[in-house]
Amino acid sequence: MLRSCDRSDSNDREFSCDPVVIGGNKGDMGKQTSLNRRGFLKGSTGAGLLICSSQVAFGYKANEKLNVACIGVGGQGVSNTRGVSGENVVAVCDVDEKRAAQMLKQYSGTKRYKDFRLMLSEMDKEIDAVVVCTPDHTHAVAAVGAMKQGKHVYCEKPLTRTVHEARMMRLTAAKHKVVTQMGNQGSASEGVRRATEWGAAGTVGPVENAYLWVSDGSATMTRPKDTPTVPNNLDWDLWLGPASERPYHPSYLPFIWRGWRHFGSGSLGDMGCHTGNFLFRCLNLGELWEPGGSSNAKRIRIEGEATGVHAEGYPASTRVHFHIPARGDMPAVKLTVSSGQKMRPSADLLHGKQPGSFGSLLIGTKGSIYSSNPWNTSSEILSKDKGSIKEPPKTLPRGVSHHREWIDACKGKGETFSSFAIGGPLTELIQLTNIAGIVGEPFHYDTLTGEIPDHGGASALLHRPYRKGWAL
């Protein structure tokens, strides 16, 4: 049994055994240019970046620090802010002074904001890059606003609350040529990198069935009727952001916002971009979002079922089948995504192993690639005929953390492994799972147009109106 693993299993943590840059073409270092530091940072892209040495590259010194602004510095924002603490943190922004107290104290001399729109307006010329770690429903408005100003962006997973927002994040990043990274930190791990290499090399043969599952569905959410006073430490109006108006209640935050459809993305949204990471790459699903070819050739048929469907939150359990067309020389594949214990695949598909609470499984003609780790930091090949499995060479770089990889790419060194070109479509897939479970009827999704042409109810869930004053 072939295995690849890291020693860290901690939720949403930086992994210590981390890979880094993927490829990148070396530019003409002798070419003269008048670009200054700011111009270079704003002109770098997430693909085909110049690989810099410690010398000056296009007027920018590789050891010069980025000016970074952090939006959302409580909770997971603590880890993300620490991840960029080696740079110049020039501004911190949070609507909850109590939850953000640790970072606000640490950066007491740094400019402080509650409204990131005001921060981006006032500090436009002082910020090179932005870290977004707010609840799901405000990811897109913060990140798109920053990218439109030419700022590089690191944004937590899931990339967005809606399918349309994820699409706009990817397109905006490409248009403004900024460096991006989605916060599925397991991307930097040996488990993800090695599994991706196995998939790219066809180690287990053609894959026609795949499974992705997360632990539990969501509890039934009932909208509270009482209206307690908003705590003095919280700006509730700014916390709501683009979401439609509703009174404050402690049932919504902190963290528990994930289970509310109004703000979060449920258990699938919370962990799907982690657990489905290498699966998405091994199946080359991103090819479906690349321009070219007909919409019919890239259209996905989606069939969902769920239990405990209700209006305020997400189902108690979900199982969704994606019928994915062929991609290049890869055959069509049936991908089943689920939440809840009863929706998991059988042990027969795992060579007798009992499925864990989380899992990614690709079933090939010669064996299977499997990870039971929520963040894919460990992976293995399952096969009854081990002699038919040949280890491919390691082709992906290893060596630095997820945050460091993004920082290096912002400075022109290498590429990010989880740019919005990957994170956007992966988030679309996960949010489509939520939609399919809620509507419980089959429909088709056009990856090139971002539309559901044959189901009005599902189509209506692709996006939602924003409150006045908030826009992409």
Coordinates of C-alpha atoms in Angstrom, one line a residue:
M1 CA 0.0 0.0 0.0
L2 CA 1.5 3.3 -1.1
R3 CA 1.1 6.2 1.3
S4 CA 1.9 9.9 1.4
C5 CA 1.3 11.9 4.6
D6 CA 2.0 14.8 6.8
R7 CA 2.1 14.9 10.5
S8 CA -0.5 17.6 11.0
D9 CA -4.2 17.0 11.1
S10 CA -5.2 20.2 12.8
N11 CA -8.2 22.1 11.4
D12 CA -7.5 25.1 9.2
R13 CA -3.9 25.2 10.3
E14 CA -0.8 25.9 8.4
F15 CA 0.9 22.5 7.6
S16 CA 4.6 22.2 8.3
C17 CA 5.6 19.9 5.5
D18 CA 4.5 22.2 2.7
P19 CA 5.2 22.5 -1.0
V20 CA 5.4 25.6 -3.0
V21 CA 5.7 27.0 -6.4
I22 CA 4.4 25.2 -9.5
G23 CA 6.4 25.9 -12.6
G24 CA 6.8 29.5 -13.7
N25 CA 8.8 30.7 -16.7
K26 CA 12.1 32.5 -16.2
G27 CA 11.9 36.0 -17.7
D28 CA 14.5 38.0 -19.5
M29 CA 16.5 39.3 -16.5
G30 CA 18.6 41.5 -18.6
K31 CA 15.7 43.5 -20.0
Q32 CA 15.6 47.1 -18.8
T33 CA 12.3 48.4 -17.4
S34 CA 11.0 51.4 -15.6
L35 CA 8.4 49.6 -13.6
N36 CA 8.7 50.5 -9.9
R37 CA 8.0 48.2 -6.9
R38 CA 4.3 49.0 -6.8
G39 CA 3.8 48.6 -10.5
F40 CA 5.5 45.3 -10.5
L41 CA 3.4 44.0 -7.6
K42 CA 0.2 45.0 -9.3
G43 CA 1.3 43.6 -12.6
S44 CA 2.3 40.1 -11.4
T45 CA -0.1 37.3 -12.3
G46 CA -0.9 33.9 -10.7
A47 CA 0.4 32.0 -13.8
G48 CA 3.7 32.0 -15.6
L49 CA 5.2 34.3 -13.0
L50 CA 8.8 35.4 -13.2
I51 CA 11.0 33.4 -10.8
C52 CA 13.1 35.9 -9.0
S53 CA 16.5 35.5 -7.4
S54 CA 17.6 37.8 -4.5
Q55 CA 18.6 40.3 -7.1
V56 CA 16.4 43.1 -8.4
A57 CA 13.6 41.9 -10.7
F58 CA 11.8 44.6 -12.7
G59 CA 12.8 47.2 -10.1
Y60 CA 11.6 45.1 -7.1
K61 CA 13.9 43.6 -4.5
A62 CA 12.9 40.0 -3.7
N63 CA 13.6 40.6 0.0
E64 CA 11.4 43.7 0.2
K65 CA 8.2 43.3 2.2
L66 CA 4.6 43.5 1.0
N67 CA 2.2 45.9 2.5
V68 CA -0.7 43.7 3.6
A69 CA -4.1 44.5 4.9
C70 CA -6.1 41.8 6.8
I71 CA -9.9 41.8 6.7
G72 CA -11.3 39.6 9.5
V73 CA -8.7 39.0 12.2
G74 CA -10.6 37.0 14.8
G75 CA -11.0 33.2 14.8
Q76 CA -9.3 31.7 11.7
G77 CA -8.2 35.2 10.9
V78 CA -5.7 34.9 13.8
S79 CA -3.9 32.1 11.9
N80 CA -4.1 33.9 8.6
T81 CA -2.7 37.2 10.0
R82 CA 0.1 35.3 11.6
G83 CA 0.8 33.6 8.3
V84 CA 1.7 37.0 6.8
S85 CA 3.2 38.5 9.9
G86 CA 6.7 38.5 8.3
E87 CA 5.4 41.2 5.9
N88 CA 4.3 44.8 6.7
V89 CA 0.8 44.5 8.1
V90 CA -0.4 48.0 7.4
A91 CA -4.1 47.7 8.3
V92 CA -6.4 45.4 10.2
C93 CA -10.2 45.4 9.7
D94 CA -12.8 43.7 11.8
V95 CA -16.4 44.4 12.9
D96 CA -16.1 42.5 16.2
E97 CA -13.7 44.1 18.7
K98 CA -14.0 41.3 21.2
R99 CA -13.4 38.4 18.8
A100 CA -10.5 40.3 17.1
A101 CA -9.0 41.5 20.4
Q102 CA -5.8 39.4 20.1
M103 CA -4.8 40.7 16.7
L104 CA -6.0 44.3 17.5
K105 CA -3.7 44.3 20.5
Q106 CA -0.8 42.8 18.6
Y107 CA -1.2 45.4 15.9
S108 CA -2.2 48.3 18.1
G109 CA 0.0 50.7 16.2
T110 CA -1.5 49.7 12.9
K111 CA -4.4 51.5 11.1
R112 CA -7.6 49.9 12.3
Y113 CA -11.0 49.8 10.4
K114 CA -14.4 48.2 10.7
D115 CA -15.5 48.8 7.1
F116 CA -13.2 47.3 4.6
R117 CA -14.7 49.5 1.8
L118 CA -13.4 52.6 3.7
M119 CA -10.1 50.9 4.2
L120 CA -9.6 50.1 0.5
S121 CA -10.6 53.6 -0.4
E122 CA -8.4 55.5 2.0
M123 CA -5.4 53.2 1.8
D124 CA -5.4 52.3 -1.9
K125 CA -1.9 53.5 -2.6
E126 CA -0.5 52.0 0.6
I127 CA -1.7 48.4 0.2
D128 CA -0.1 45.7 -2.0
A129 CA -2.1 42.6 -0.9
V130 CA -5.2 41.7 1.1
V131 CA -6.1 38.7 3.3
V132 CA -9.8 38.0 3.5
C133 CA -11.1 35.9 6.4
T134 CA -14.6 37.0 7.0
P135 CA -17.8 34.8 7.1
D136 CA -18.6 33.3 3.7
H137 CA -21.2 35.8 2.7
T138 CA -18.7 38.8 2.6
H139 CA -15.8 37.0 1.0
A140 CA -16.6 38.1 -2.6
V141 CA -17.4 41.8 -2.0
A142 CA -14.2 42.2 0.0
A143 CA -12.0 40.2 -2.4
V144 CA -13.4 41.5 -5.7
G145 CA -13.2 45.1 -4.4
A146 CA -9.5 44.6 -3.6
M147 CA -8.7 42.9 -6.9
K148 CA -10.3 45.7 -8.9
Q149 CA -7.7 48.0 -7.3
G150 CA -5.0 45.6 -8.5
K151 CA -4.3 44.1 -5.1
H152 CA -3.2 40.4 -4.7
V153 CA -5.7 38.4 -2.5
Y154 CA -5.6 35.5 -0.2
C155 CA -9.2 34.4 0.7
E156 CA -10.4 31.7 3.0
K157 CA -12.4 28.7 1.8
P158 CA -15.0 28.2 0.5
L159 CA -14.1 31.0 -1.8
T160 CA -17.6 32.4 -1.8
R161 CA -21.2 31.9 -0.5
T162 CA -22.7 31.6 -4.0
V163 CA -21.9 30.0 -7.3
H164 CA -22.0 33.3 -9.2
E165 CA -19.6 34.9 -6.7
A166 CA -17.1 32.2 -7.2
R167 CA -17.3 32.7 -10.9
M168 CA -16.8 36.4 -10.5
M169 CA -13.8 35.9 -8.2
R170 CA -12.0 33.8 -10.9
L171 CA -12.8 36.2 -13.7
T172 CA -11.8 39.3 -11.8
A173 CA -8.5 37.8 -10.8
A174 CA -7.7 36.9 -14.4
K175 CA -8.8 40.4 -15.7
H176 CA -6.7 42.3 -13.2
K177 CA -3.7 39.9 -13.3
V178 CA -3.4 39.6 -9.6
V179 CA -1.9 36.7 -7.5
T180 CA -4.5 34.8 -5.6
Q181 CA -4.7 31.9 -3.1
M182 CA -7.7 30.2 -1.6
G183 CA -7.2 29.1 2.0
N184 CA -7.4 25.4 1.7
Q185 CA -4.1 25.0 3.5
G186 CA -3.8 21.3 2.8
S187 CA -2.8 22.3 -0.7
A188 CA 0.7 22.8 0.6
S189 CA 0.9 19.3 2.1
E190 CA 2.7 16.2 0.8
G191 CA -0.6 14.3 0.8
V192 CA -2.2 16.6 -1.7
R193 CA 0.9 17.0 -3.9
R194 CA 1.6 13.3 -4.1
A195 CA -2.0 12.3 -4.8
T196 CA -2.1 15.0 -7.6
E197 CA 1.0 13.4 -9.1
W198 CA -0.5 10.0 -8.9
G199 CA -3.6 11.3 -10.7
A200 CA -1.7 13.2 -13.4
A201 CA 0.5 10.1 -14.2
G202 CA -2.6 7.8 -14.5
T203 CA -1.1 5.6 -11.7
V204 CA -4.4 3.8 -11.0
G205 CA -5.6 3.8 -14.6
P206 CA -8.7 5.6 -16.0
V207 CA -11.2 6.8 -13.4
E208 CA -14.9 6.5 -14.1
N209 CA -16.2 6.8 -10.5
A210 CA -15.2 9.1 -7.7
Y211 CA -16.5 9.9 -4.2
L212 CA -16.2 12.9 -1.9
W213 CA -17.9 13.0 1.5
V214 CA -17.9 15.0 4.7
S215 CA -18.9 14.1 8.2
D216 CA -22.4 15.4 9.0
G217 CA -25.1 17.5 7.4
S218 CA -26.5 20.5 9.2
A219 CA -28.9 20.7 12.1
T220 CA -32.3 22.2 11.6
M221 CA -32.1 26.0 11.9
T222 CA -35.1 27.9 13.2
R223 CA -35.0 31.7 12.8
P224 CA -35.1 33.3 16.3
K225 CA -38.0 35.5 17.1
D226 CA -36.5 37.6 19.9
T227 CA -34.3 40.6 19.2
P228 CA -31.7 41.0 21.9
T229 CA -29.5 44.1 22.0
V230 CA -26.5 44.2 19.8
P231 CA -23.3 43.9 21.9
N232 CA -21.2 47.1 22.1
N233 CA -18.2 45.3 20.6
L234 CA -20.1 44.4 17.4
D235 CA -21.1 46.4 14.4
W236 CA -24.0 44.3 13.3
D237 CA -24.8 46.3 10.1
L238 CA -21.3 45.8 8.8
W239 CA -21.3 42.1 9.8
L240 CA -24.4 41.6 7.7
G241 CA -22.6 43.2 4.8
P242 CA -24.4 42.3 1.5
A243 CA -26.8 39.9 3.2
S244 CA -30.4 41.0 3.4
E245 CA -31.5 42.7 6.7
R246 CA -32.4 40.7 9.7
P247 CA -32.1 41.5 13.5
Y248 CA -29.0 40.6 15.5
H249 CA -29.1 37.3 17.4
P250 CA -26.3 35.4 19.1
S251 CA -27.6 32.3 17.3
Y252 CA -25.8 33.6 14.2
L253 CA -22.3 34.2 15.4
P254 CA -19.5 33.4 16.0
F255 CA -18.8 30.3 13.9
I256 CA -22.4 29.0 13.9
W257 CA -23.1 31.3 11.0
R258 CA -21.7 28.4 8.8
G259 CA -25.0 26.5 9.3
W260 CA -27.3 29.3 8.3
R261 CA -28.0 29.5 4.6
H262 CA -28.2 33.3 4.9
F263 CA -24.5 33.5 5.8
G264 CA -22.7 30.2 5.4
S265 CA -22.3 27.2 3.3
G266 CA -23.1 24.3 5.6
S267 CA -20.8 21.3 6.3
L268 CA -20.2 20.7 2.6
G269 CA -19.1 24.3 2.1
D270 CA -17.0 24.4 5.2
M271 CA -15.0 21.3 4.4
G272 CA -15.6 20.4 0.7
C273 CA -12.9 22.6 -0.6
H274 CA -10.4 20.9 1.8
T275 CA -11.5 17.3 1.3
G276 CA -12.2 17.5 -2.4
N277 CA -8.9 19.2 -3.1
F278 CA -6.8 16.5 -4.8
L279 CA -9.9 14.8 -6.3
F280 CA -10.7 18.0 -8.3
R281 CA -7.1 18.1 -9.6
C282 CA -6.7 14.4 -10.4
L283 CA -9.9 14.5 -12.4
N284 CA -8.8 17.6 -14.2
L285 CA -12.2 19.1 -13.6
G286 CA -10.9 22.6 -14.1
E287 CA -10.7 21.9 -17.8
L288 CA -14.5 22.2 -17.9
W289 CA -14.3 25.9 -17.0
E290 CA -11.6 26.7 -19.6
P291 CA -12.8 28.6 -22.7
G292 CA -13.2 26.7 -25.9
G293 CA -15.4 24.0 -27.2
S294 CA -19.2 24.0 -27.0
S295 CA -21.3 24.4 -23.9
N296 CA -23.0 21.1 -24.5
A297 CA -19.6 19.3 -24.3
K298 CA -18.8 20.9 -20.9
R299 CA -22.3 20.7 -19.4
I300 CA -22.7 18.7 -16.2
R301 CA -25.8 16.8 -15.3
I302 CA -26.5 17.0 -11.6
E303 CA -28.9 14.8 -9.5
G304 CA -29.4 15.4 -5.8
E305 CA -31.3 14.0 -2.9
A306 CA -31.4 15.0 0.7
T307 CA -33.0 14.6 4.1
G308 CA -34.1 17.2 6.5
V309 CA -34.4 20.0 4.0
H310 CA -35.5 23.3 5.5
A311 CA -35.6 27.0 4.6
E312 CA -33.0 28.5 7.0
G313 CA -30.1 26.1 6.9
Y314 CA -28.8 23.1 5.0
P315 CA -30.1 19.5 4.8
A316 CA -29.4 16.9 7.5
S317 CA -27.8 14.7 4.9
T318 CA -27.1 15.1 1.2
R319 CA -26.0 12.9 -1.8
V320 CA -25.4 14.4 -5.2
H321 CA -24.3 12.7 -8.4
F322 CA -22.4 14.8 -10.9
H323 CA -22.3 13.2 -14.4
I324 CA -19.1 14.8 -15.7
P325 CA -18.2 14.7 -19.4
A326 CA -14.9 13.6 -20.8
R327 CA -11.9 16.0 -20.3
G328 CA -9.2 15.6 -22.9
D329 CA -8.1 12.0 -22.8
M330 CA -9.9 11.4 -19.5
P331 CA -13.2 9.4 -19.7
A332 CA -16.6 10.7 -18.4
V333 CA -16.8 10.2 -14.7
K334 CA -19.6 10.0 -12.1
L335 CA -18.7 11.9 -9.1
T336 CA -20.8 11.4 -5.9
V337 CA -20.6 14.1 -3.2
S338 CA -22.3 13.6 0.1
S339 CA -22.7 14.6 3.7
G340 CA -24.0 12.4 6.6
Q341 CA -23.1 8.9 7.7
K342 CA -25.8 7.1 5.8
M343 CA -24.7 8.7 2.5
R344 CA -21.1 7.5 2.6
P345 CA -19.8 4.9 0.1
S346 CA -19.6 1.3 1.2
A347 CA -16.5 -0.5 2.6
D348 CA -16.5 -2.7 -0.6
L349 CA -15.3 0.3 -2.6
L350 CA -12.5 0.9 -0.1
H351 CA -11.0 -2.6 -0.3
G352 CA -12.6 -3.5 3.1
K353 CA -11.7 -0.3 4.9
Q354 CA -14.6 1.4 6.8
P355 CA -15.2 4.9 5.4
G356 CA -14.1 7.6 7.8
S357 CA -16.0 10.8 8.6
F358 CA -14.3 12.5 5.6
G359 CA -13.0 11.1 2.4
S360 CA -11.9 11.4 -1.2
L361 CA -11.8 8.3 -3.4
L362 CA -11.0 7.9 -7.0
I363 CA -11.6 4.4 -8.4
G364 CA -9.4 3.5 -11.4
T365 CA -9.1 0.3 -13.4
K366 CA -5.9 -0.7 -11.6
G367 CA -6.5 0.7 -8.1
S368 CA -7.8 3.6 -6.1
I369 CA -6.5 6.9 -4.7
Y370 CA -7.9 7.5 -1.2
S371 CA -7.6 10.0 1.5
S372 CA -9.5 9.8 4.8
N373 CA -8.0 13.1 6.0
P374 CA -10.3 16.1 6.0
W375 CA -7.5 18.3 4.5
N376 CA -6.0 15.6 2.3
T377 CA -2.7 15.8 4.2
S378 CA -2.4 12.1 3.9
S379 CA -3.3 9.9 0.9
E380 CA -2.7 6.3 -0.2
I381 CA -3.2 4.0 -3.2
L382 CA -5.4 1.0 -2.6
S383 CA -4.9 -2.0 -5.0
K384 CA -5.3 -5.8 -4.9
D385 CA -2.5 -6.0 -7.4
K386 CA 0.3 -4.0 -5.9
G387 CA 2.7 -5.2 -8.6
S388 CA 0.8 -3.3 -11.3
I389 CA 1.3 0.0 -9.5
K390 CA 4.3 2.0 -10.5
E391 CA 5.3 5.1 -8.5
P392 CA 5.7 8.1 -10.8
P393 CA 8.4 10.7 -10.2
K394 CA 7.8 13.7 -8.0
T395 CA 7.2 16.6 -10.2
L396 CA 5.6 19.2 -8.0
P397 CA 7.7 21.5 -5.7
R398 CA 7.7 21.1 -2.0
G399 CA 9.1 23.3 0.8
V400 CA 7.1 26.3 2.0
S401 CA 3.8 27.0 3.7
H402 CA 0.5 28.0 1.9
H403 CA 0.9 31.6 3.0
R404 CA 4.6 31.8 2.1
E405 CA 3.8 30.4 -1.4
W406 CA 1.3 33.3 -1.9
I407 CA 3.7 35.9 -0.6
D408 CA 6.5 34.6 -2.8
A409 CA 4.2 34.7 -5.9
C410 CA 3.2 38.2 -5.1
K411 CA 6.9 39.1 -5.3
G412 CA 7.3 37.3 -8.6
K413 CA 8.7 34.0 -7.4
G414 CA 6.7 31.0 -8.7
E415 CA 3.0 30.4 -8.7
T416 CA 0.3 29.6 -6.2
F417 CA -1.1 26.1 -6.1
S418 CA -4.6 27.1 -5.2
S419 CA -5.2 30.2 -7.2
F420 CA -8.8 31.4 -7.9
A421 CA -8.4 29.7 -11.3
I422 CA -8.7 26.4 -9.3
G423 CA -10.5 27.6 -6.1
G424 CA -13.3 29.3 -8.1
P425 CA -14.4 26.2 -10.0
L426 CA -13.9 24.0 -7.0
T427 CA -16.1 26.3 -4.9
E428 CA -18.7 26.3 -7.8
L429 CA -18.8 22.5 -7.6
I430 CA -19.3 22.5 -3.8
Q431 CA -22.0 25.2 -3.9
L432 CA -23.8 23.3 -6.7
T433 CA -23.9 20.3 -4.3
N434 CA -25.7 22.4 -1.8
I435 CA -28.2 23.6 -4.5
A436 CA -28.8 20.1 -5.8
G437 CA -29.5 18.8 -2.3
I438 CA -32.0 21.6 -1.6
V439 CA -34.0 21.3 -4.8
G440 CA -33.9 17.5 -5.0
E441 CA -34.5 17.4 -8.7
P442 CA -32.1 16.9 -11.7
F443 CA -30.7 19.8 -13.7
H444 CA -27.8 20.8 -15.9
Y445 CA -25.0 23.3 -15.2
D446 CA -23.2 25.1 -18.0
T447 CA -19.7 25.7 -16.8
L448 CA -18.9 28.2 -19.6
T449 CA -21.9 30.5 -19.0
G450 CA -22.4 29.8 -15.3
E451 CA -26.1 29.1 -15.9
I452 CA -28.7 26.4 -15.1
P453 CA -30.9 26.4 -18.2
D454 CA -33.5 23.8 -17.2
H455 CA -34.5 24.4 -13.6
G456 CA -35.8 27.8 -12.4
G457 CA -35.6 26.9 -8.8
A458 CA -32.0 25.8 -8.9
S459 CA -31.1 28.8 -11.1
A460 CA -32.5 31.2 -8.6
L461 CA -30.0 29.8 -6.0
L462 CA -26.9 30.6 -8.1
H463 CA -26.8 34.1 -6.6
R464 CA -29.0 36.5 -4.5
P465 CA -29.6 40.2 -4.3
Y466 CA -27.3 42.4 -2.2
R467 CA -28.3 45.1 0.2
K468 CA -27.9 48.7 -1.0
G469 CA -24.3 49.9 -0.7
W470 CA -22.8 46.5 -1.5
A471 CA -21.7 45.2 -4.9
L472 CA -19.2 43.1 -6.7

